C-alpha cells in the first residue's frame, strides 16, 4: 500500500515539475513577446514622429545630424483641391528646427493628379528618387536647379513635360529617366555625360534632334520608338547597344569613320533608304535586322561586317534562328574598296546576291569576281561617272520631254523596253521624270 502511494506521489510530482517548467517557458515567451511588441510600438511612434505634413507636402526626416528631410505628396490626408503649380521649398521647420529639403522621395509624386502645369524643385534637392514624378498627366513643365546631382530610374517617365534643362551639377541619371515622355521635344544633355543610359528616352515620340558629338555609348533601347529623330550624326568610337536606335525613322544617319560598334538590332527596322558604312565600323549579327526599306548600301574599305549582320532572327531557347528574308528592297551595293576584302558569305541574304547589283571600282572588278562574298553577286558592275545615280535616292530629272530611256544604275543605256531587261534595278527617264524601276524574277 505504501509503495503504491509513493509511486502515485512521484507521478504527481513529476507532472507538477513538467507543468512548472512549461509555465516558465510560457512566461518567458510572454515577456519576450511583450518586449517585441513594445519595441515595434516604440519604433512605430518614432517613425510616425519623423513624417510631418506641412501645407500640401509630406516631409520625412532623413538625418537629425545633417538636418535633412525628403518630400512627397501626402498619401494620407491629401488635399482634394487641385493646385495650379507647386513650388517645393528649400527648407522646412519641424518642431522649431529648420531642415533642408534634400531629396524627392522615391515614387513621391507618382501618379499625383492634384498638381497642374508646373513644378519647381529647389537647388537644395540633391536627389530625385526613382519614379518620383512618373505618370504625372497634368504637369508639362518641371524646373530643375543647380545643386541637383542624382536623377533616379524612371524619375520622369510617362509624364507630359515638353522640355528639360538639366543643371551642370548632375552626376548621375538613371535608366528610363525620361521614357515615355511623348511631348518631350528638347533636352540639354550635360557635356560631362558621354553615355546615354538604357531606355532613357524610350518612346519619346516628339524628340526631334540630338547632339551625339560627345557620346561614346548609347544604351540598350535608349531611343526605341523616337520616331521624330532625324538626320543624326554618330561620332567615331561610339558603342551602340542592343535596340538603341530601333525604329529610327529619319531619312539619313551619318557615321563618322572609326571603330563604332553596332550590337544586334542597334539600327533595326529603320526607315532608311540609303546607308553608308564608313571605315572601321563594326556590325554584329542582326545589327541592321528588319531593314526592309534599305535600297542603297555603300561599304567603304575597312568596314567590318560580322555574320548575319543584315539578317532577322527569332530566338528559340538560347539559340537564334535566323530568317533570310531581310533587305528585300536592296538593289544596289556599292563597295568602294580598291581591293575587295574577304568576308563571311552570310553577310547578305540570298535574295540580295541574286537580285541586287554589286558596284565596285574598275580596278577591283576582276578580284571581286573571285573573292567571297562579292563573287556571290549574280551581277557585278564597275562604278562609272554616273555613281551619283547610285548614291542619290533621286537621280537627275533629265529627258523629261524626250522618249523613254532605260539605264543601269552605273549609267549604261540599255534600251527602252523594260520587258526585255534581265532582273535588276534600272533608271527610267521619260516625260514623267527619272525614277528607279525594279524588275524581279517573278
Tab-separated table of C-alpha atoms in Angstrom:
chain	number	residue	atom	x	y	z
A	1	UNK	CA	0.000	0.000	0.000
A	2	UNK	CA	2.763	2.398	0.991
A	3	UNK	CA	4.597	1.527	-2.218
A	4	UNK	CA	1.552	2.414	-4.323
A	5	UNK	CA	1.121	5.751	-2.549
A	6	UNK	CA	4.801	6.517	-3.011
A	7	UNK	CA	4.571	5.801	-6.756
A	8	UNK	CA	1.462	7.977	-7.073
A	9	UNK	CA	3.279	10.809	-5.297
A	10	UNK	CA	6.214	10.503	-7.695
A	11	UNK	CA	3.854	10.637	-10.682
A	12	UNK	CA	2.088	13.742	-9.377
A	13	UNK	CA	5.384	15.397	-8.530
A	14	UNK	CA	6.751	14.703	-11.998
A	15	UNK	CA	3.650	16.218	-13.639
A	16	UNK	CA	3.890	19.246	-11.385
A	17	UNK	CA	7.522	19.742	-12.434
A	18	UNK	CA	6.595	19.441	-16.093
A	19	UNK	CA	3.735	21.871	-15.613
A	20	UNK	CA	6.023	24.252	-13.732
A	21	UNK	CA	8.673	24.120	-16.465
A	22	UNK	CA	6.028	24.630	-19.166
A	23	UNK	CA	4.649	27.653	-17.311
A	24	UNK	CA	8.158	29.083	-17.024
A	25	UNK	CA	8.568	28.771	-20.805
A	26	UNK	CA	5.182	30.424	-21.435
A	27	UNK	CA	6.022	33.268	-19.067
A	28	UNK	CA	9.415	33.666	-20.721
A	29	UNK	CA	7.820	33.756	-24.182
A	30	UNK	CA	5.180	36.186	-22.961
A	31	UNK	CA	7.819	38.538	-21.623
A	32	UNK	CA	9.771	38.297	-24.910
A	33	UNK	CA	6.582	38.816	-26.917
A	34	UNK	CA	5.646	41.840	-24.820
A	35	UNK	CA	9.140	43.278	-25.321
A	36	UNK	CA	8.939	42.667	-29.065
A	37	UNK	CA	5.508	44.320	-29.340
A	38	UNK	CA	6.683	47.236	-27.247
A	39	UNK	CA	9.752	47.670	-29.488
A	40	UNK	CA	7.561	47.707	-32.587
A	41	UNK	CA	5.203	50.198	-30.999
A	42	UNK	CA	8.055	52.494	-29.978
A	43	UNK	CA	9.641	52.237	-33.423
A	44	UNK	CA	6.253	52.998	-34.979
A	45	UNK	CA	5.897	56.078	-32.822
A	46	UNK	CA	9.400	57.182	-33.788
A	47	UNK	CA	8.646	56.636	-37.480
A	48	UNK	CA	5.372	58.490	-37.339
A	49	UNK	CA	7.064	61.289	-35.436
A	50	UNK	CA	9.519	61.800	-38.311
A	51	UNK	CA	6.818	62.171	-41.012
A	52	UNK	CA	5.109	65.534	-40.922
A	53	UNK	CA	2.536	67.060	-43.245
A	54	UNK	CA	3.016	70.779	-43.700
A	55	UNK	CA	0.811	72.530	-46.199
A	56	UNK	CA	0.412	70.311	-49.270
A	57	UNK	CA	3.533	68.250	-48.687
A	58	UNK	CA	4.705	65.297	-46.633
A	59	UNK	CA	8.192	65.555	-45.118
A	60	UNK	CA	10.216	62.735	-43.626
A	61	UNK	CA	13.325	63.374	-41.533
A	62	UNK	CA	16.339	61.691	-43.132
A	63	UNK	CA	19.066	62.834	-40.731
A	64	UNK	CA	18.843	64.696	-37.441
A	65	UNK	CA	22.569	65.271	-37.591
A	66	UNK	CA	22.527	66.814	-41.088
A	67	UNK	CA	19.088	68.355	-40.584
A	68	UNK	CA	17.732	66.965	-43.881
A	69	UNK	CA	14.307	65.770	-44.986
A	70	UNK	CA	12.791	64.252	-48.104
A	71	UNK	CA	9.487	65.363	-49.567
A	72	UNK	CA	6.470	63.737	-51.232
A	73	UNK	CA	2.782	64.277	-51.868
A	74	UNK	CA	0.873	63.011	-48.802
A	75	UNK	CA	-0.599	59.547	-49.068
A	76	UNK	CA	-2.841	60.261	-46.073
A	77	UNK	CA	-4.972	63.313	-45.561
A	78	UNK	CA	-4.079	64.648	-49.016
A	79	UNK	CA	-5.925	67.717	-50.210
A	80	UNK	CA	-8.686	67.033	-52.706
A	81	UNK	CA	-8.311	70.506	-54.187
A	82	UNK	CA	-6.056	70.632	-57.283
A	83	UNK	CA	-3.304	73.244	-57.297
A	84	UNK	CA	-2.148	75.143	-60.365
A	85	UNK	CA	1.593	74.967	-59.629
A	86	UNK	CA	3.847	73.527	-56.959
A	87	UNK	CA	6.926	75.287	-55.577
A	88	UNK	CA	8.804	72.883	-53.324
A	89	UNK	CA	10.544	74.865	-50.565
A	90	UNK	CA	14.284	74.540	-49.954
A	91	UNK	CA	13.771	74.202	-46.196
A	92	UNK	CA	11.039	73.476	-43.671
A	93	UNK	CA	10.641	73.979	-39.934
A	94	UNK	CA	9.650	70.961	-37.831
A	95	UNK	CA	9.185	71.374	-34.047
A	96	UNK	CA	11.191	74.556	-34.089
A	97	UNK	CA	14.123	73.012	-36.013
A	98	UNK	CA	14.991	74.051	-39.584
A	99	UNK	CA	15.614	71.184	-42.033
A	100	UNK	CA	16.955	71.306	-45.597
A	101	UNK	CA	14.832	69.605	-48.258
A	102	UNK	CA	17.484	67.394	-49.871
A	103	UNK	CA	15.545	64.619	-51.653
A	104	UNK	CA	12.382	63.901	-53.584
A	105	UNK	CA	11.117	60.635	-52.132
A	106	UNK	CA	11.034	57.536	-54.336
A	107	UNK	CA	7.600	57.460	-56.048
A	108	UNK	CA	6.908	60.591	-54.012
A	109	UNK	CA	4.669	62.266	-56.599
A	110	UNK	CA	3.949	59.273	-58.782
A	111	UNK	CA	0.530	59.403	-60.474
A	112	UNK	CA	-0.390	62.525	-58.499
A	113	UNK	CA	-3.405	64.083	-60.208
A	114	UNK	CA	-3.738	67.151	-57.977
A	115	UNK	CA	-0.858	69.179	-59.472
A	116	UNK	CA	-1.335	71.044	-62.734
A	117	UNK	CA	1.061	72.767	-65.118
A	118	UNK	CA	4.304	73.449	-63.236
A	119	UNK	CA	6.638	72.098	-60.524
A	120	UNK	CA	9.731	73.928	-59.269
A	121	UNK	CA	12.438	71.918	-57.490
A	122	UNK	CA	14.893	73.966	-55.382
A	123	UNK	CA	18.681	73.734	-55.563
A	124	UNK	CA	18.741	72.198	-52.071
A	125	UNK	CA	17.455	68.940	-53.579
A	126	UNK	CA	20.407	66.660	-54.337
A	127	UNK	CA	18.495	63.563	-55.366
A	128	UNK	CA	15.257	62.780	-57.180
A	129	UNK	CA	14.251	59.218	-56.329
A	130	UNK	CA	13.156	56.534	-58.750
A	131	UNK	CA	9.670	57.036	-60.246
A	132	UNK	CA	9.406	60.269	-58.224
A	133	UNK	CA	7.367	62.115	-60.876
A	134	UNK	CA	6.329	59.171	-63.013
A	135	UNK	CA	2.922	59.320	-64.722
A	136	UNK	CA	2.128	62.945	-63.956
A	137	UNK	CA	-0.575	63.635	-66.500
A	138	UNK	CA	-1.255	67.308	-65.782
A	139	UNK	CA	2.269	68.724	-65.409
A	140	UNK	CA	4.038	69.876	-68.580
A	141	UNK	CA	6.966	71.788	-67.045
A	142	UNK	CA	9.412	70.925	-64.256
A	143	UNK	CA	12.169	73.332	-63.235
A	144	UNK	CA	15.439	71.780	-62.055
A	145	UNK	CA	18.075	73.966	-60.379
A	146	UNK	CA	21.832	73.847	-59.842
A	147	UNK	CA	22.642	71.570	-56.954
A	148	UNK	CA	20.741	68.545	-58.232
A	149	UNK	CA	23.105	65.565	-58.518
A	150	UNK	CA	21.082	62.364	-58.993
A	151	UNK	CA	18.033	61.557	-61.106
A	152	UNK	CA	16.759	58.070	-60.310
A	153	UNK	CA	15.432	55.347	-62.603
A	154	UNK	CA	12.185	56.324	-64.381
A	155	UNK	CA	12.101	59.548	-62.365
A	156	UNK	CA	10.155	61.445	-65.052
A	157	UNK	CA	8.841	58.539	-67.100
A	158	UNK	CA	5.471	58.850	-68.829
A	159	UNK	CA	4.951	62.498	-67.940
A	160	UNK	CA	3.679	65.337	-70.141
A	161	UNK	CA	6.785	67.531	-69.880
A	162	UNK	CA	7.755	69.318	-73.090
A	163	UNK	CA	11.352	70.369	-72.408
A	164	UNK	CA	14.010	69.765	-69.780
A	165	UNK	CA	17.012	71.820	-68.745
A	166	UNK	CA	19.483	69.673	-66.812
A	167	UNK	CA	21.799	71.635	-64.487
A	168	UNK	CA	25.568	71.219	-64.757
A	169	UNK	CA	25.660	69.781	-61.218
A	170	UNK	CA	24.099	66.480	-62.394
A	171	UNK	CA	26.310	63.461	-61.616
A	172	UNK	CA	24.022	60.507	-62.298
A	173	UNK	CA	20.986	59.792	-64.493
A	174	UNK	CA	19.112	56.517	-64.093
A	175	UNK	CA	17.793	54.188	-66.759
A	176	UNK	CA	14.426	55.085	-68.243
A	177	UNK	CA	14.618	58.531	-66.639
A	178	UNK	CA	12.533	60.171	-69.404
A	179	UNK	CA	10.987	57.102	-71.022
A	180	UNK	CA	7.516	57.537	-72.449
A	181	UNK	CA	7.539	61.350	-72.381
A	182	UNK	CA	5.580	61.715	-75.615
A	183	UNK	CA	5.566	65.528	-75.528
A	184	UNK	CA	9.292	65.955	-74.904
A	185	UNK	CA	10.836	67.890	-77.796
A	186	UNK	CA	14.027	69.245	-76.222
A	187	UNK	CA	16.530	68.380	-73.511
A	188	UNK	CA	20.018	69.763	-72.970
A	189	UNK	CA	22.403	66.905	-72.296
A	190	UNK	CA	25.301	67.861	-69.963
A	191	UNK	CA	28.619	67.664	-71.767
A	192	UNK	CA	30.135	65.550	-68.980
A	193	UNK	CA	27.695	62.715	-69.769
A	194	UNK	CA	29.198	60.713	-72.604
A	195	UNK	CA	26.863	57.754	-72.123
A	196	UNK	CA	23.090	57.625	-72.542
A	197	UNK	CA	21.510	55.225	-70.007
A	198	UNK	CA	19.439	52.211	-71.011
A	199	UNK	CA	15.910	53.127	-72.077
A	200	UNK	CA	16.491	56.769	-71.177
A	201	UNK	CA	14.292	58.179	-73.980
A	202	UNK	CA	12.372	55.082	-74.978
A	203	UNK	CA	9.113	56.093	-76.637
A	204	UNK	CA	9.826	59.849	-76.698
A	205	UNK	CA	7.985	60.209	-79.980
A	206	UNK	CA	8.299	64.019	-80.234
A	207	UNK	CA	12.057	64.259	-79.667
A	208	UNK	CA	13.356	65.622	-82.980
A	209	UNK	CA	17.081	66.224	-82.626
A	210	UNK	CA	20.018	65.060	-80.585
A	211	UNK	CA	23.669	66.049	-80.481
A	212	UNK	CA	25.712	62.842	-80.392
A	213	UNK	CA	29.035	64.642	-80.909
A	214	UNK	CA	30.446	63.693	-77.489
A	215	UNK	CA	28.522	60.444	-76.928
A	216	UNK	CA	30.626	57.276	-76.576
A	217	UNK	CA	27.803	54.865	-75.681
A	218	UNK	CA	24.094	54.686	-76.471
A	219	UNK	CA	22.471	52.280	-74.018
A	220	UNK	CA	20.036	49.472	-74.714
A	221	UNK	CA	16.698	50.719	-76.078
A	222	UNK	CA	17.788	54.280	-75.336
A	223	UNK	CA	15.897	55.754	-78.309
A	224	UNK	CA	13.496	52.970	-79.276
A	225	UNK	CA	10.394	54.471	-80.846
A	226	UNK	CA	11.771	58.009	-81.126
A	227	UNK	CA	10.044	58.396	-84.475
A	228	UNK	CA	10.767	62.113	-84.856
A	229	UNK	CA	14.562	61.832	-84.595
A	230	UNK	CA	16.182	62.673	-87.908
A	231	UNK	CA	19.494	63.262	-89.657
A	232	UNK	CA	21.647	62.269	-86.712
A	233	UNK	CA	25.435	62.043	-86.793
A	234	UNK	CA	27.262	59.377	-84.732
A	235	UNK	CA	30.834	60.153	-83.736
A	236	UNK	CA	33.723	57.754	-84.184
A	237	UNK	CA	34.167	55.149	-81.476
A	238	UNK	CA	30.572	55.087	-80.250
A	239	UNK	CA	29.205	51.831	-78.813
A	240	UNK	CA	25.568	51.411	-79.864
A	241	UNK	CA	23.917	48.765	-77.698
A	242	UNK	CA	21.025	46.376	-78.387
A	243	UNK	CA	17.969	48.083	-79.921
A	244	UNK	CA	19.454	51.521	-79.135
A	245	UNK	CA	18.080	53.218	-82.264
A	246	UNK	CA	15.402	50.707	-83.142
A	247	UNK	CA	12.601	52.145	-85.303
A	248	UNK	CA	14.781	55.064	-86.382
A	249	UNK	CA	12.504	56.977	-88.730
A	250	UNK	CA	14.880	59.581	-90.191
A	251	UNK	CA	15.875	59.637	-93.837
A	252	UNK	CA	19.591	59.869	-93.099
A	253	UNK	CA	22.086	58.774	-90.482
A	254	UNK	CA	25.802	59.541	-90.698
A	255	UNK	CA	28.588	57.525	-89.080
A	256	UNK	CA	31.972	59.175	-88.781
A	257	UNK	CA	34.884	56.896	-89.767
A	258	UNK	CA	36.267	54.944	-86.841
A	259	UNK	CA	35.677	51.914	-84.585
A	260	UNK	CA	31.956	52.384	-83.993
A	261	UNK	CA	30.206	49.180	-82.877
A	262	UNK	CA	26.580	48.278	-83.615
A	263	UNK	CA	25.156	45.499	-81.452
A	264	UNK	CA	22.187	43.340	-82.567
A	265	UNK	CA	19.215	45.417	-83.769
A	266	UNK	CA	21.026	48.632	-82.845
A	267	UNK	CA	19.596	50.132	-86.035
A	268	UNK	CA	16.906	47.540	-86.609
A	269	UNK	CA	13.696	48.169	-88.502
A	270	UNK	CA	14.712	51.651	-89.592
A	271	UNK	CA	13.128	53.577	-92.462
A	272	UNK	CA	16.473	54.306	-94.140
A	273	UNK	CA	16.576	54.056	-97.922
A	274	UNK	CA	20.323	54.625	-98.122
A	275	UNK	CA	23.136	53.885	-95.678
A	276	UNK	CA	26.879	54.421	-95.877
A	277	UNK	CA	29.149	52.317	-93.675
A	278	UNK	CA	32.479	54.094	-93.089
A	279	UNK	CA	35.904	52.635	-92.489
A	280	UNK	CA	36.230	50.999	-89.087
A	281	UNK	CA	32.568	50.483	-88.294
A	282	UNK	CA	31.708	47.036	-86.894
A	283	UNK	CA	28.300	45.437	-87.454
A	284	UNK	CA	27.373	42.483	-85.246
A	285	UNK	CA	24.784	39.831	-86.121
A	286	UNK	CA	21.363	41.344	-86.903
A	287	UNK	CA	22.679	44.874	-86.244
A	288	UNK	CA	20.591	46.009	-89.206
A	289	UNK	CA	17.888	43.373	-88.987
A	290	UNK	CA	14.458	44.140	-90.445
A	291	UNK	CA	15.745	46.988	-92.629
A	292	UNK	CA	13.268	46.131	-95.347
A	293	UNK	CA	13.274	49.675	-96.803
A	294	UNK	CA	17.017	49.861	-97.426
A	295	UNK	CA	17.726	50.182	-101.160
A	296	UNK	CA	21.278	51.501	-101.416
A	297	UNK	CA	24.147	50.308	-99.241
A	298	UNK	CA	27.596	51.897	-99.506
A	299	UNK	CA	30.514	49.998	-97.992
A	300	UNK	CA	33.937	51.567	-97.538
A	301	UNK	CA	37.315	49.941	-97.178
A	302	UNK	CA	37.875	48.681	-93.646
A	303	UNK	CA	34.212	48.184	-92.821
A	304	UNK	CA	33.835	45.080	-90.635
A	305	UNK	CA	30.580	43.202	-91.165
A	306	UNK	CA	30.021	40.178	-88.952
A	307	UNK	CA	27.991	37.099	-89.850
A	308	UNK	CA	24.290	37.739	-90.483
A	309	UNK	CA	24.516	41.468	-89.814
A	310	UNK	CA	21.551	42.082	-92.103
A	311	UNK	CA	19.513	39.053	-91.056
A	312	UNK	CA	16.381	38.920	-88.971
A	313	UNK	CA	16.349	36.366	-86.195
A	314	UNK	CA	13.974	34.811	-83.715
A	315	UNK	CA	15.112	33.177	-80.508
A	316	UNK	CA	14.285	29.621	-79.581
A	317	UNK	CA	15.763	28.886	-76.164
A	318	UNK	CA	19.344	30.108	-76.111
A	319	UNK	CA	19.974	29.859	-79.840
A	320	UNK	CA	18.906	32.322	-82.535
A	321	UNK	CA	17.064	31.051	-85.580
A	322	UNK	CA	17.925	33.330	-88.474
A	323	UNK	CA	15.391	34.315	-91.113
A	324	UNK	CA	16.846	35.077	-94.509
A	325	UNK	CA	14.111	37.373	-95.756
A	326	UNK	CA	15.623	40.761	-94.950
A	327	UNK	CA	16.718	43.564	-97.304
A	328	UNK	CA	14.018	42.727	-99.802
A	329	UNK	CA	14.254	46.222	-101.315
A	330	UNK	CA	18.045	46.381	-101.559
A	331	UNK	CA	19.007	46.843	-105.196
A	332	UNK	CA	22.449	48.488	-105.017
A	333	UNK	CA	25.528	47.527	-103.017
A	334	UNK	CA	28.400	49.943	-103.658
A	335	UNK	CA	31.766	48.619	-102.482
A	336	UNK	CA	34.395	51.360	-102.563
A	337	UNK	CA	37.464	49.369	-101.511
A	338	UNK	CA	40.138	49.393	-104.265
A	339	UNK	CA	40.868	45.766	-103.411
A	340	UNK	CA	37.976	43.564	-102.225
A	341	UNK	CA	38.428	42.074	-98.759
A	342	UNK	CA	37.389	38.540	-97.839
A	343	UNK	CA	34.348	38.470	-95.521
A	344	UNK	CA	31.864	35.872	-94.363
A	345	UNK	CA	29.467	34.737	-97.081
A	346	UNK	CA	26.311	35.133	-94.988
A	347	UNK	CA	26.517	38.896	-94.655
A	348	UNK	CA	23.566	39.182	-97.010
A	349	UNK	CA	20.539	37.064	-97.629
A	350	UNK	CA	20.366	35.036	-100.835
A	351	UNK	CA	17.807	37.332	-102.444
A	352	UNK	CA	20.406	40.125	-102.280
A	353	UNK	CA	23.061	38.062	-104.047
A	354	UNK	CA	20.572	37.139	-106.751
A	355	UNK	CA	18.780	40.444	-107.334
A	356	UNK	CA	20.927	43.352	-106.181
A	357	UNK	CA	23.753	44.804	-108.270
A	358	UNK	CA	27.244	44.999	-106.769
A	359	UNK	CA	29.139	48.112	-107.881
A	360	UNK	CA	32.903	48.119	-107.434
A	361	UNK	CA	35.752	50.313	-108.582
A	362	UNK	CA	37.013	49.399	-112.087
A	363	UNK	CA	40.350	48.182	-110.716
A	364	UNK	CA	38.541	45.844	-108.299
A	365	UNK	CA	36.334	44.150	-110.891
A	366	UNK	CA	38.400	41.031	-111.513
A	367	UNK	CA	39.191	40.299	-107.875
A	368	UNK	CA	35.564	40.879	-106.849
A	369	UNK	CA	34.587	38.014	-109.157
A	370	UNK	CA	36.823	35.591	-107.224
A	371	UNK	CA	36.625	36.933	-103.662
A	372	UNK	CA	33.917	35.933	-101.186
A	373	UNK	CA	31.294	37.130	-100.553
A	374	UNK	CA	31.421	39.524	-103.507
A	375	UNK	CA	31.705	36.740	-106.040
A	376	UNK	CA	28.272	35.502	-104.951
A	377	UNK	CA	26.595	38.506	-106.554
A	378	UNK	CA	24.966	37.498	-109.807
A	379	UNK	CA	25.564	40.967	-111.257
A	380	UNK	CA	28.786	42.913	-110.731
A	381	UNK	CA	29.362	46.237	-112.480
A	382	UNK	CA	32.110	48.809	-112.437
A	383	UNK	CA	31.373	52.217	-110.933
A	384	UNK	CA	31.270	54.882	-113.629
A	385	UNK	CA	30.946	58.644	-113.571
A	386	UNK	CA	27.242	58.046	-113.024
A	387	UNK	CA	27.913	56.974	-109.425
A	388	UNK	CA	25.588	59.814	-108.371
A	389	UNK	CA	22.706	57.726	-109.699
A	390	UNK	CA	23.663	55.030	-107.211
A	391	UNK	CA	24.422	57.282	-104.279
A	392	UNK	CA	21.419	59.565	-104.669
A	393	UNK	CA	17.905	58.435	-103.863
A	394	UNK	CA	16.520	60.659	-106.607
A	395	UNK	CA	18.596	60.582	-109.823
A	396	UNK	CA	18.795	63.512	-112.235
A	397	UNK	CA	15.499	64.516	-113.765
A	398	UNK	CA	16.514	64.903	-117.385
A	399	UNK	CA	14.997	63.961	-120.715
A	400	UNK	CA	11.570	64.932	-119.411
A	401	UNK	CA	10.240	65.730	-122.890
A	402	UNK	CA	12.018	63.005	-124.860
A	403	UNK	CA	11.262	59.302	-125.448
A	404	UNK	CA	11.539	56.670	-122.736
A	405	UNK	CA	15.120	55.651	-121.993
A	406	UNK	CA	16.353	52.979	-119.604
A	407	UNK	CA	19.758	52.971	-117.910
A	408	UNK	CA	21.560	50.735	-115.455
A	409	UNK	CA	22.454	52.355	-112.142
A	410	UNK	CA	26.005	52.735	-113.461
A	411	UNK	CA	24.724	54.880	-116.337
A	412	UNK	CA	24.789	52.368	-119.199
A	413	UNK	CA	21.964	52.822	-121.679
A	414	UNK	CA	20.043	49.580	-122.181
A	415	UNK	CA	17.140	50.403	-124.460
A	416	UNK	CA	13.588	51.470	-123.869
A	417	UNK	CA	11.655	48.224	-123.353
A	418	UNK	CA	11.611	47.014	-119.716
A	419	UNK	CA	10.155	43.647	-120.764
A	420	UNK	CA	13.430	42.706	-122.444
A	421	UNK	CA	15.588	43.514	-119.413
A	422	UNK	CA	17.069	40.905	-117.065
A	423	UNK	CA	16.120	41.094	-113.363
A	424	UNK	CA	17.640	44.083	-111.590
A	425	UNK	CA	17.209	47.759	-110.877
A	426	UNK	CA	17.201	50.429	-113.548
A	427	UNK	CA	16.604	54.128	-114.048
A	428	UNK	CA	13.770	55.070	-116.343
A	429	UNK	CA	13.718	58.573	-117.795
A	430	UNK	CA	10.690	59.798	-119.652
A	431	UNK	CA	8.226	62.662	-119.758
A	432	UNK	CA	7.352	61.952	-116.101
A	433	UNK	CA	10.948	62.445	-114.936
A	434	UNK	CA	13.504	59.988	-113.525
A	435	UNK	CA	12.706	57.085	-111.245
A	436	UNK	CA	14.064	53.728	-110.263
A	437	UNK	CA	12.492	50.613	-111.717
A	438	UNK	CA	12.820	47.153	-110.110
A	439	UNK	CA	12.436	44.010	-112.141
A	440	UNK	CA	12.402	40.651	-110.401
A	441	UNK	CA	12.423	37.013	-111.428
A	442	UNK	CA	8.708	36.677	-110.734
